[in-house]
Amino acid sequence: MLRNGLEPWHLLIVAIVVILLFGSKKLPDTARALGKSLRILKSETKAMKDEAGDDKSAPGAGVVRPGEATVAANDRGPAAH
């Protein structure tokens, strides 16, 4: 039944059904809203990639190696007590 996948006339039928369901007046507004949503999504994913790239640019940042001492901000040692 779906051996050949989608053919061009399938897309034509889908387009006609969409036009009949939503009407020709709402389609431009819907397309504009969809385009705006896609632009927002694209900018957000780019920002996330840039942020992830910044984290990778500092090698070893936040990595504690064995033998290195770590001191918490509120722990100044036995003399502070």
mmCIF file of C-alpha atoms in Angstrom:
data_model
loop_
_atom_site.group_PDB
_atom_site.id
_atom_site.type_symbol
_atom_site.label_atom_id
_atom_site.label_comp_id
_atom_site.label_asym_id
_atom_site.label_seq_id
_atom_site.Cartn_x
_atom_site.Cartn_y
_atom_site.Cartn_z
ATOM 1 C CA MET A 1 0.000 0.000 0.000
ATOM 2 C CA LEU A 2 2.712 2.551 0.948
ATOM 3 C CA ARG A 3 5.513 0.866 -0.950
ATOM 4 C CA ASN A 4 6.528 3.956 -2.924
ATOM 5 C CA GLY A 5 6.185 6.459 -0.096
ATOM 6 C CA LEU A 6 4.797 9.931 -0.695
ATOM 7 C CA GLU A 7 4.360 11.060 -4.255
ATOM 8 C CA PRO A 8 3.742 14.643 -5.420
ATOM 9 C CA TRP A 9 0.008 14.135 -5.805
ATOM 10 C CA HIS A 10 -0.195 13.064 -2.133
ATOM 11 C CA LEU A 11 1.184 16.463 -1.142
ATOM 12 C CA LEU A 12 -1.316 18.178 -3.447
ATOM 13 C CA ILE A 13 -4.208 16.385 -1.747
ATOM 14 C CA VAL A 14 -2.869 17.339 1.694
ATOM 15 C CA ALA A 15 -2.562 20.992 0.601
ATOM 16 C CA ILE A 16 -6.150 21.023 -0.682
ATOM 17 C CA VAL A 17 -7.440 19.500 2.556
ATOM 18 C CA VAL A 18 -5.538 22.094 4.630
ATOM 19 C CA ILE A 19 -6.959 24.944 2.538
ATOM 20 C CA LEU A 20 -10.481 23.566 2.906
ATOM 21 C CA LEU A 21 -10.142 23.080 6.668
ATOM 22 C CA PHE A 22 -8.517 26.366 7.612
ATOM 23 C CA GLY A 23 -9.664 28.664 4.855
ATOM 24 C CA SER A 24 -7.531 30.940 2.742
ATOM 25 C CA LYS A 25 -7.734 33.887 5.171
ATOM 26 C CA LYS A 26 -6.112 32.114 8.125
ATOM 27 C CA LEU A 27 -3.301 30.448 6.183
ATOM 28 C CA PRO A 28 -1.029 33.544 5.849
ATOM 29 C CA ASP A 29 -1.378 34.313 9.564
ATOM 30 C CA THR A 30 -0.676 30.703 10.451
ATOM 31 C CA ALA A 31 2.368 30.620 8.163
ATOM 32 C CA ARG A 32 3.671 33.853 9.719
ATOM 33 C CA ALA A 33 3.258 32.469 13.237
ATOM 34 C CA LEU A 34 4.954 29.219 12.243
ATOM 35 C CA GLY A 35 7.865 31.119 10.678
ATOM 36 C CA LYS A 36 8.268 33.261 13.792
ATOM 37 C CA SER A 37 8.245 30.169 16.006
ATOM 38 C CA LEU A 38 10.881 28.490 13.835
ATOM 39 C CA ARG A 39 13.108 31.603 13.983
ATOM 40 C CA ILE A 40 12.837 31.655 17.782
ATOM 41 C CA LEU A 41 13.644 27.953 17.959
ATOM 42 C CA LYS A 42 16.642 28.414 15.663
ATOM 43 C CA SER A 43 18.021 31.319 17.709
ATOM 44 C CA GLU A 44 17.586 29.428 20.972
ATOM 45 C CA THR A 45 19.331 26.306 19.674
ATOM 46 C CA LYS A 46 22.179 28.483 18.337
ATOM 47 C CA ALA A 47 22.510 30.140 21.737
ATOM 48 C CA MET A 48 22.606 26.730 23.441
ATOM 49 C CA LYS A 49 25.302 25.521 21.021
ATOM 50 C CA ASP A 50 27.343 28.677 21.597
ATOM 51 C CA GLU A 51 26.998 28.257 25.357
ATOM 52 C CA ALA A 52 28.069 24.627 25.137
ATOM 53 C CA GLY A 53 31.026 25.670 22.967
ATOM 54 C CA ASP A 54 32.110 28.211 25.585
ATOM 55 C CA ASP A 55 32.101 25.528 28.275
ATOM 56 C CA LYS A 56 34.313 23.288 26.164
ATOM 57 C CA SER A 57 36.755 26.105 25.351
ATOM 58 C CA ALA A 58 38.180 26.100 28.896
ATOM 59 C CA PRO A 59 39.822 22.688 29.138
ATOM 60 C CA GLY A 60 39.877 21.267 32.621
ATOM 61 C CA ALA A 61 37.581 23.911 34.066
ATOM 62 C CA GLY A 62 35.756 22.497 37.039
ATOM 63 C CA VAL A 63 37.780 19.275 37.017
ATOM 64 C CA VAL A 64 39.395 18.176 40.261
ATOM 65 C CA ARG A 65 42.406 15.992 39.740
ATOM 66 C CA PRO A 66 43.524 13.409 42.297
ATOM 67 C CA GLY A 67 45.927 14.900 44.840
ATOM 68 C CA GLU A 68 44.631 18.474 44.484
ATOM 69 C CA ALA A 69 43.149 19.964 47.617
ATOM 70 C CA THR A 70 39.768 21.645 47.452
ATOM 71 C CA VAL A 71 38.673 24.230 50.015
ATOM 72 C CA ALA A 72 35.063 25.204 50.436
ATOM 73 C CA ALA A 73 34.248 28.911 50.793
ATOM 74 C CA ASN A 74 33.066 28.508 54.394
ATOM 75 C CA ASP A 75 35.848 26.102 55.436
ATOM 76 C CA ARG A 76 38.990 28.034 56.347
ATOM 77 C CA GLY A 77 40.654 25.294 58.329
ATOM 78 C CA PRO A 78 41.020 24.558 62.054
ATOM 79 C CA ALA A 79 42.425 28.028 62.973
ATOM 80 C CA ALA A 80 39.238 29.833 61.918
ATOM 81 C CA HIS A 81 37.053 28.033 64.447
#
